[in-house]
Short mmCIF file of C-alpha atoms in Angstrom, two decimals:
data_model
loop_
_atom_site.label_atom_id
_atom_site.label_comp_id
_atom_site.label_asym_id
_atom_site.label_seq_id
_atom_site.Cartn_x
_atom_site.Cartn_y
_atom_site.Cartn_z
CA MET A 1 -11.89 23.38 67.25
CA LYS A 2 -8.61 24.99 67.63
CA GLU A 3 -8.63 28.46 68.65
CA PHE A 4 -5.66 29.88 67.00
CA HIS A 5 -4.03 32.91 69.04
CA VAL A 6 -2.13 35.76 66.13
CA LEU A 7 0.70 38.31 66.62
CA PHE A 8 1.27 41.33 64.37
CA ILE A 9 4.21 43.51 65.47
CA ASP A 10 4.78 46.13 63.24
CA ASP A 11 6.57 50.01 64.27
CA ASP A 12 4.02 51.94 62.03
CA PRO A 13 0.38 52.15 63.87
CA PHE A 14 -1.35 52.22 60.38
CA MET A 15 0.43 49.36 58.91
CA LEU A 16 -0.29 47.39 62.16
CA LYS A 17 -4.19 48.18 61.71
CA ALA A 18 -4.77 47.26 58.40
CA LEU A 19 -2.89 44.19 58.85
CA MET A 20 -5.27 43.09 61.45
CA ARG A 21 -8.13 44.19 59.34
CA THR A 22 -7.05 42.46 56.76
CA ALA A 23 -6.54 39.42 59.33
CA ARG A 24 -10.16 39.56 60.54
CA ARG A 25 -12.29 39.88 56.79
CA LEU A 26 -10.91 35.94 56.62
CA ARG A 27 -10.76 34.43 60.06
CA PRO A 28 -13.20 36.39 62.05
CA ASP A 29 -13.37 33.80 64.05
CA TRP A 30 -9.70 33.82 65.40
CA HIS A 31 -7.70 35.69 68.01
CA TYR A 32 -5.54 38.78 66.77
CA THR A 33 -3.08 41.03 69.35
CA GLY A 34 -0.89 43.94 67.92
CA CYS A 35 2.13 45.36 69.17
CA ASP A 36 3.60 49.10 68.21
CA THR A 37 6.56 48.78 70.92
CA PRO A 38 8.77 45.69 69.41
CA GLU A 39 10.70 45.78 72.10
CA HIS A 40 7.81 45.04 74.64
CA TRP A 41 6.45 41.96 72.15
CA GLN A 42 6.33 39.71 74.57
CA ASP A 43 4.91 41.59 77.18
CA SER A 44 1.73 41.49 74.77
CA TRP A 45 1.03 38.48 75.34
CA SER A 46 2.64 36.86 78.87
CA ASN A 47 -0.63 36.31 80.32
CA ARG A 48 -2.68 35.31 77.19
CA VAL A 49 -2.11 32.41 75.27
CA ALA A 50 1.30 32.20 73.39
CA PRO A 51 0.67 32.76 70.04
CA ASP A 52 0.82 30.16 67.08
CA LEU A 53 1.96 32.77 64.82
CA ILE A 54 3.67 35.67 64.96
CA ILE A 55 3.88 38.35 62.27
CA THR A 56 7.07 41.06 61.63
CA ASP A 57 7.96 43.75 60.15
CA LEU A 58 11.45 43.40 59.11
CA GLN A 59 12.69 47.13 59.86
CA MET A 60 12.03 48.59 62.98
CA PRO A 61 13.97 50.58 65.08
CA VAL A 62 15.57 49.17 68.79
CA LEU A 63 14.52 46.03 67.38
CA SER A 64 14.06 44.42 64.30
CA GLY A 65 12.60 41.76 62.72
CA ASP A 66 14.91 39.63 62.42
CA GLN A 67 16.30 40.17 65.62
CA LEU A 68 12.49 39.80 67.48
CA LEU A 69 11.95 36.48 66.19
CA GLN A 70 15.58 34.88 66.92
CA GLN A 71 14.04 36.12 70.48
CA ALA A 72 10.85 34.07 69.76
CA ILE A 73 12.53 31.02 68.68
CA LEU A 74 14.19 30.94 72.34
CA THR A 75 10.34 31.69 73.57
CA VAL A 76 7.22 30.51 71.76
CA PRO A 77 9.53 27.81 69.25
CA ALA A 78 6.11 26.25 68.42
CA ALA A 79 4.82 29.22 66.97
CA MET A 80 4.93 29.70 63.36
CA ARG A 81 7.54 32.82 62.38
CA VAL A 82 6.34 35.59 59.29
CA LEU A 83 8.60 38.42 58.85
CA LEU A 84 6.83 41.32 56.63
CA THR A 85 9.27 42.62 54.25
CA GLY A 86 9.69 44.82 50.82
CA ASP A 87 13.53 43.73 50.37
CA THR A 88 13.64 40.28 48.93
CA SER A 89 16.39 40.68 47.82
CA GLU A 90 18.42 37.00 48.02
CA THR A 91 20.65 38.53 50.78
CA VAL A 92 17.72 39.25 52.94
CA VAL A 93 16.70 35.37 52.04
CA THR A 94 19.13 33.87 52.57
CA HIS A 95 19.45 34.67 56.33
CA ALA A 96 15.89 34.86 56.90
CA ALA A 97 16.22 31.05 56.66
CA TYR A 98 18.50 31.30 60.03
CA TYR A 99 15.02 32.58 61.92
CA THR A 100 11.61 32.37 60.17
CA HIS A 101 9.54 29.95 58.46
CA SER A 102 7.72 32.42 55.90
CA ILE A 103 8.35 36.00 53.75
CA ILE A 104 5.45 38.14 52.73
CA ALA A 105 6.54 40.92 50.63
CA LYS A 106 5.01 44.28 50.67
CA PRO A 107 2.56 45.63 49.55
CA PHE A 108 0.78 42.32 50.94
CA SER A 109 -1.81 41.69 50.05
CA GLU A 110 -5.43 39.36 51.41
CA ARG A 111 -4.51 35.82 48.66
CA ASP A 112 -1.06 35.95 50.57
CA PHE A 113 -2.98 36.14 54.28
CA GLU A 114 -5.41 33.57 52.69
CA HIS A 115 -1.85 30.99 52.06
CA LEU A 116 0.05 31.46 55.50
CA PHE A 117 -3.78 31.38 57.50
CA ALA A 118 -4.58 28.15 55.38
CA ASN A 119 -0.46 27.02 56.05
CA LEU A 120 -1.08 27.18 59.60
CA GLU A 121 -4.26 25.40 59.81
CA ARG A 122 -2.71 21.81 58.22
CA LEU A 123 0.11 22.52 60.31
CA HIS A 124 -1.90 21.88 63.40
CA THR A 125 -3.70 19.24 61.57
CA LEU A 126 -0.88 17.09 61.48
CA PRO A 127 -0.38 14.12 64.24
CA LEU A 128 2.79 16.37 65.83
CA THR A 129 2.48 16.38 69.47
CA ARG A 130 3.77 20.08 70.73
CA SER A 131 7.36 18.85 71.61
CA CYS A 132 7.67 17.58 68.51
CA ARG A 133 6.82 20.85 67.00
CA GLU A 134 8.39 22.72 69.12
CA GLN A 135 12.04 20.53 68.45
CA LEU A 136 11.50 21.19 64.40
CA GLY A 137 10.21 25.34 65.13
CA ALA A 138 13.51 25.71 67.74
CA PHE A 139 15.69 24.60 63.97
CA THR A 140 17.30 27.93 62.79
CA HIS A 141 18.02 26.45 59.42
CA LEU A 142 14.94 25.32 57.74
CA PRO A 143 14.55 26.78 54.57
CA VAL A 144 12.20 29.25 53.12
CA LEU A 145 10.18 27.81 49.73
CA PRO A 146 12.56 28.98 47.21
CA GLU A 147 11.63 32.08 44.58
CA LEU A 148 12.00 29.99 41.88
CA VAL A 149 9.33 27.22 43.42
CA LYS A 150 6.89 29.91 43.87
CA GLN A 151 7.18 31.55 40.58
CA LEU A 152 6.81 27.46 38.74
CA GLN A 153 3.39 27.04 41.06
CA GLN A 154 1.98 30.69 40.44
CA VAL A 155 2.09 29.35 36.37
CA PHE A 156 1.14 26.45 37.31
CA HIS A 157 -2.24 26.53 38.84
CA GLN A 158 -3.49 29.00 36.37
CA PRO A 159 -6.35 27.24 34.31
CA GLU A 160 -4.34 26.63 31.29
CA GLY A 161 0.42 26.30 32.06
CA ASP A 162 1.79 28.34 29.62
CA LEU A 163 5.30 25.22 29.23
CA ILE A 164 6.41 28.26 27.58
CA LYS A 165 6.31 30.45 30.12
CA ILE A 166 7.55 27.81 32.61
CA ALA A 167 10.58 26.82 29.84
CA GLU A 168 11.44 30.64 29.80
CA LEU A 169 11.79 30.13 33.67
CA LEU A 170 14.14 26.70 33.67
CA GLU A 171 16.37 28.26 30.84
CA HIS A 172 17.44 30.75 33.47
CA GLU A 173 18.95 27.96 34.89
CA PRO A 174 21.08 26.20 33.04
CA ILE A 175 21.50 23.14 35.56
CA LEU A 176 18.20 22.45 36.88
CA ALA A 177 17.36 22.38 32.78
CA ALA A 178 19.94 19.99 31.93
CA LYS A 179 18.45 18.30 34.99
CA LEU A 180 14.88 17.71 33.55
CA MET A 181 16.86 16.74 30.36
CA GLN A 182 17.97 14.72 32.04
CA VAL A 183 15.58 12.37 34.20
CA ALA A 184 12.89 12.97 31.09
CA ASN A 185 15.36 10.61 29.36
CA SER A 186 16.27 8.46 31.46
CA ALA A 187 16.32 4.48 31.50
CA PHE A 188 14.08 4.85 34.34
CA MET A 189 11.21 7.05 32.92
CA GLY A 190 11.11 3.85 30.61
CA PHE A 191 10.48 5.89 27.69
CA ASN A 192 11.72 4.73 23.98
CA SER A 193 12.80 8.36 22.53
CA ALA A 194 14.34 11.15 23.87
CA VAL A 195 13.16 14.42 23.97
CA ALA A 196 15.04 16.69 22.62
CA THR A 197 13.76 20.20 24.24
CA LEU A 198 12.81 21.83 27.60
CA GLN A 199 9.22 21.95 26.87
CA ASP A 200 9.48 18.58 25.27
CA ALA A 201 10.98 17.96 29.29
CA ILE A 202 8.25 19.57 31.17
CA ILE A 203 5.41 17.86 28.91
CA ARG A 204 6.81 14.39 29.79
CA LEU A 205 7.12 14.56 33.10
CA GLY A 206 4.04 16.76 33.41
CA PHE A 207 3.58 20.34 36.14
CA ARG A 208 3.95 17.81 39.10
CA MET A 209 6.90 16.57 38.59
CA THR A 210 8.81 18.36 37.18
CA GLU A 211 8.02 20.83 39.91
CA ALA A 212 9.58 18.21 42.26
CA ILE A 213 12.69 18.07 40.60
CA VAL A 214 12.86 22.06 40.90
CA MET A 215 12.59 21.74 44.55
CA LEU A 216 15.24 18.22 44.63
CA TYR A 217 17.77 20.08 43.13
CA LEU A 218 17.52 23.32 44.45
CA LEU A 219 17.44 22.33 47.95
CA VAL A 220 21.00 19.93 46.71
CA GLU A 221 22.87 23.09 45.14
CA GLN A 222 21.71 25.30 48.44
CA HIS A 223 22.30 22.56 50.99
CA LYS A 224 25.65 21.23 50.08
CA PRO A 225 27.83 19.31 53.44
CA SER A 226 31.21 19.70 52.91
CA ASN A 227 31.96 16.38 54.30
CA GLN A 228 28.72 14.04 52.70
CA VAL A 229 28.58 14.67 49.27
CA ALA A 230 28.89 10.74 48.40
CA MET A 231 25.73 10.75 50.50
CA GLN A 232 24.04 13.50 49.47
CA GLN A 233 24.68 12.43 46.08
CA LYS A 234 23.30 8.96 46.92
CA LEU A 235 19.80 10.65 48.38
CA THR A 236 19.50 12.45 45.17
CA ASP A 237 19.97 8.93 43.07
CA ASP A 238 17.83 6.96 45.47
CA SER A 239 14.52 9.57 45.64
CA LEU A 240 14.30 9.53 41.72
CA LYS A 241 14.43 5.55 41.12
CA GLN A 242 12.15 5.32 44.39
CA ALA A 243 9.83 8.27 42.38
CA THR A 244 10.20 6.32 39.32
CA VAL A 245 9.54 2.58 40.63
CA VAL A 246 6.42 4.13 42.52
CA LYS A 247 4.95 5.75 39.48
CA GLU A 248 5.28 2.95 37.31
CA PHE A 249 4.02 0.69 40.69
CA ALA A 250 0.69 2.61 40.41
CA ARG A 251 1.01 2.76 36.95
CA LEU A 252 0.07 -0.82 36.66
CA ALA A 253 -1.97 -0.98 39.98
CA GLY A 254 -4.55 0.84 37.40
CA LEU A 255 -4.20 4.09 39.58
CA LYS A 256 -4.89 7.40 37.21
CA ARG A 257 -2.33 9.56 36.43
CA GLN A 258 -3.27 12.75 38.73
CA GLN A 259 -2.09 10.06 41.09
CA GLN A 260 0.57 8.42 39.67
CA GLU A 261 2.32 12.31 40.13
CA LEU A 262 1.39 12.93 43.05
CA LEU A 263 3.32 9.70 44.32
CA TYR A 264 6.21 10.27 41.45
CA ALA A 265 6.19 13.69 43.43
CA ALA A 266 6.22 12.67 47.30
CA ALA A 267 8.73 10.54 46.67
CA ILE A 268 11.14 13.35 45.37
CA PHE A 269 10.01 15.31 48.04
CA SER A 270 10.76 12.73 51.12
CA ALA A 271 14.47 13.45 50.58
CA ILE A 272 13.50 16.76 51.54
CA GLY A 273 13.86 15.89 55.24
CA PRO A 274 17.25 13.21 54.89
CA LEU A 275 19.21 16.08 52.87
CA LEU A 276 18.71 18.52 55.62
CA MET A 277 19.47 16.18 58.32
CA LEU A 278 23.14 15.26 56.36
CA ASN A 279 24.15 19.14 57.73
CA LEU A 280 22.75 18.83 60.71
CA SER A 281 24.83 15.84 61.78
CA GLN A 282 27.73 17.69 61.18
CA ASP A 283 29.53 19.61 63.94
CA ASP A 284 28.40 22.87 64.18
CA GLN A 285 27.48 24.53 67.19
CA ASP A 286 25.42 27.05 65.31
CA LYS A 287 23.25 23.72 63.91
CA PRO A 288 21.93 21.75 66.97
CA ALA A 289 20.52 18.59 66.21
CA PHE A 290 17.02 17.43 67.18
CA ALA A 291 17.61 15.13 70.96
CA GLY A 292 16.60 12.07 70.46
CA ASN A 293 13.15 11.12 68.19
CA LEU A 294 11.54 13.62 67.65
CA GLN A 295 8.36 11.17 68.19
CA PRO A 296 7.43 7.67 68.12
CA GLY A 297 6.73 6.20 65.18
CA PHE A 298 7.87 8.29 62.98
CA ASN A 299 11.76 8.87 60.91
CA ASN A 300 12.54 11.92 62.22
CA SER A 301 14.03 13.24 58.74
CA THR A 302 10.16 12.63 57.29
CA LEU A 303 8.58 14.79 59.66
CA LEU A 304 10.53 17.43 59.37
CA THR A 305 9.84 17.04 55.56
CA VAL A 306 6.38 17.25 56.08
CA TYR A 307 6.65 20.23 57.93
CA LEU A 308 8.20 22.12 56.03
CA LEU A 309 6.39 20.82 52.57
CA THR A 310 3.61 21.82 55.48
CA LEU A 311 4.88 25.20 55.87
CA TRP A 312 5.36 25.54 52.61
CA GLY A 313 1.55 25.55 51.85
CA TYR A 314 1.67 21.89 49.67
CA ASP A 315 -1.78 20.02 50.04
CA ALA A 316 -2.78 17.41 52.68
CA GLU A 317 -2.74 14.40 50.67
CA LEU A 318 0.41 14.75 49.53
CA CYS A 319 2.36 15.38 53.04
CA ASN A 320 0.13 12.44 54.71
CA THR A 321 0.97 10.36 51.96
CA ILE A 322 4.36 10.54 52.98
CA LEU A 323 4.27 11.07 56.68
CA TRP A 324 2.63 7.75 57.25
CA GLN A 325 5.47 5.74 54.59
CA ASP A 326 7.83 4.59 57.22
CA TRP A 327 6.41 1.75 58.15
CA PRO A 328 4.30 -0.70 56.55
CA THR A 329 0.33 0.67 56.44
CA PRO A 330 -3.18 -1.19 55.94
CA GLU A 331 -4.87 -0.07 53.05
CA ARG A 332 -8.29 0.78 53.88
CA ASN A 333 -8.06 4.32 51.69
CA SER A 334 -6.23 5.48 49.24
CA THR A 335 -3.82 7.92 51.89
CA GLU A 336 -2.65 4.21 53.21
CA LYS A 337 -2.64 3.06 49.84
CA HIS A 338 -0.47 5.30 48.33
CA ALA A 339 1.98 5.26 51.55
CA PHE A 340 2.03 2.29 51.50
CA MET A 341 2.80 1.97 47.46
CA LEU A 342 5.83 4.32 48.00
CA PHE A 343 7.13 2.40 51.12
CA ILE A 344 7.10 -0.48 49.41
CA ALA A 345 9.12 1.87 46.82
CA GLY A 346 11.61 2.89 48.72
CA GLN A 347 11.76 -0.98 50.63
CA TYR A 348 12.33 -1.91 46.32
CA VAL A 349 15.76 0.26 46.27
CA GLN A 350 17.38 0.02 49.66
CA ALA A 351 17.18 -4.15 48.56
CA THR A 352 20.17 -4.94 46.63
CA LEU A 353 19.35 -8.91 45.83
CA PRO A 354 16.64 -9.62 43.90
CA GLU A 355 14.90 -11.99 45.96
CA GLN A 356 15.43 -9.48 48.95
CA ARG A 357 12.91 -7.98 46.02
CA ALA A 358 10.01 -10.21 45.68
CA GLU A 359 9.82 -11.08 49.78
CA LEU A 360 8.03 -7.71 49.59
CA ALA A 361 4.73 -9.16 48.34
CA ASP A 362 4.36 -11.17 50.79
CA LEU A 363 3.71 -7.96 53.22
CA ILE A 364 1.12 -6.39 50.53
CA ASP A 365 -2.53 -7.45 50.95
CA GLN A 366 -4.97 -6.34 48.37
CA ASP A 367 -5.04 -8.69 45.44
CA GLU A 368 -4.52 -6.17 42.50
CA LEU A 369 -1.41 -4.61 44.50
CA LYS A 370 0.24 -7.86 44.82
CA VAL A 371 -0.35 -8.45 40.87
CA ALA A 372 0.99 -5.07 39.96
CA TYR A 373 3.95 -5.73 41.87
CA GLN A 374 4.61 -9.26 41.09
CA ASP A 375 4.16 -7.82 37.02
CA LEU A 376 6.23 -4.79 38.31
CA LEU A 377 8.88 -7.22 39.12
CA ARG A 378 8.60 -8.98 35.96
CA GLN A 379 9.24 -5.55 33.80
CA LYS A 380 12.33 -4.62 35.71
CA LEU A 381 13.90 -8.29 35.54
CA SER A 382 13.14 -8.19 31.55
CA GLN A 383 14.71 -4.58 31.46
CA ALA A 384 17.87 -6.12 33.30
CA ASN A 385 18.23 -8.52 31.09
#
């Protein structure tokens, strides 16, 4: 079992002790180092194992938290970087994307650190080489989890999700609300009647699908490549098509609604990496592109997607489904089966001719999936006519 090393940095010794007490209660077997002189933070671990996680206060004299984490990018790029601050204004959060992976608001709670530590543990269960994690960690323009998504998750995870509260949150974002209505009423969803209210749209889509769509369009709005708007639109459209295809594929294969929604969300979330890679491809010296292939057997954009989702706290089942979708996988367990269905749906969307889509059936081994896919082909052909 991996031994995690955490470095806390705060110029206030009392706060530093409080942070370390909280951490030790949650993960008593981990190794913790405290540093109350931020300008000497590198000396606190220079003769020890490099930290897996760095948590620093923002407002500190001599060396502020944002300056410190920018140094950490160069010194320990594989480490997870977290900013602790009482100021979570839009300006701070936007700037934080240049150097941090996550923000914990003051006053903090044990739940904040439990979530953070669980994310770190999941990150290290991913089959990523150290070189891959260093390159991913060295990139300085990765978004933090949008605040609206955090608010939606808080409502979603309550024993009984409050539809009125969810609708109220989204009504403050008219563009997002309109997109949700559009998706819920799209022909791809296959419903005969239209929904008239945002609450009805959320009921139709379900919490998980709603969250995925909100995430997609928030990132689209936040990351608009100046010269690749058409490609961004195509990636967005294709992800929605893939999501609809894989959900219907799953329904025809007899998968439960929860699994259908997981696959729909996986298809939507899969667009995160490609959308952000559009920004990487632009000629901007402050946004260094990845040096070649991050890790053999995976697409860079998929690795970027899974890396971010794991940092944001999404579950291993979703992340692994996305991770293994790039190539045809065996159908030996539920994760491989889901990843394979996601792969087939992606190939279906990219195919331009009916015969190309029909040929995909030859890749399917399981009889029930082969039958379900052939039913899908017939259904899509009937809709087209």
